[in-house]
Phi, psi and omega in degrees: 000139176263138187236140179229111181264148178202173175109355179290174179172185178253122183225173176266156175304136182095346179282175179237153173219152172236116177270144178238147176225113181262130183253141172242148186113169187257014182255358186304314184293347178255007188252142169279131185244149180213158169246129175245164171219153179219118176266158181305129178079004182240160177286156176288128183238145177277124178259335180199149177213154182217135178297159183306323182270351185084001186290328178232150178222162176226141173227139173291164179301323182289336182265337186301130179086347181240330183251148176225128176255136176208163188216158174230104184293328178294323180271345182070041183229142169235139183241156169231109177270124183242118180248160177049053183296145181241156177305328180287355173277355179298123183182171166271129182255134181237142168262152184215156183219148169220132184280096178199138178264075183230152175286164177226149176127325181258127179080180187276351187294141175068027177239008177232156185299328182295343181279352187246145185258326187240141186225144170278179188275350180094146176222133187279132172240124179236123182243121180255151183272000000 
């Protein structure tokens, strides 16, 4: 699946953003989707992931309570709604996909970059204090 991420920008602390990832190809509805971010000098980290059906989700500790991941399989889009943004959320955000009908949330699986096959190009999010 090919992925196109958008929606980043420069905001103030406390603001909200909604990132979008549009997928092309016929595997989106069978794919586990995730949002990663990478700040300068840091490893790429998974902030949220969602099962192909939307039945299970995962959030990193830093994202829990502030970020929401959701998807529309008919439209081929996955979103990341980010509320109450903090300066430490500043990073390039990437969407990623792996074609598998598996749940996410329990255990370490599907929470690292190596678990994903397809990547979008990244969208910059900058949060100033």
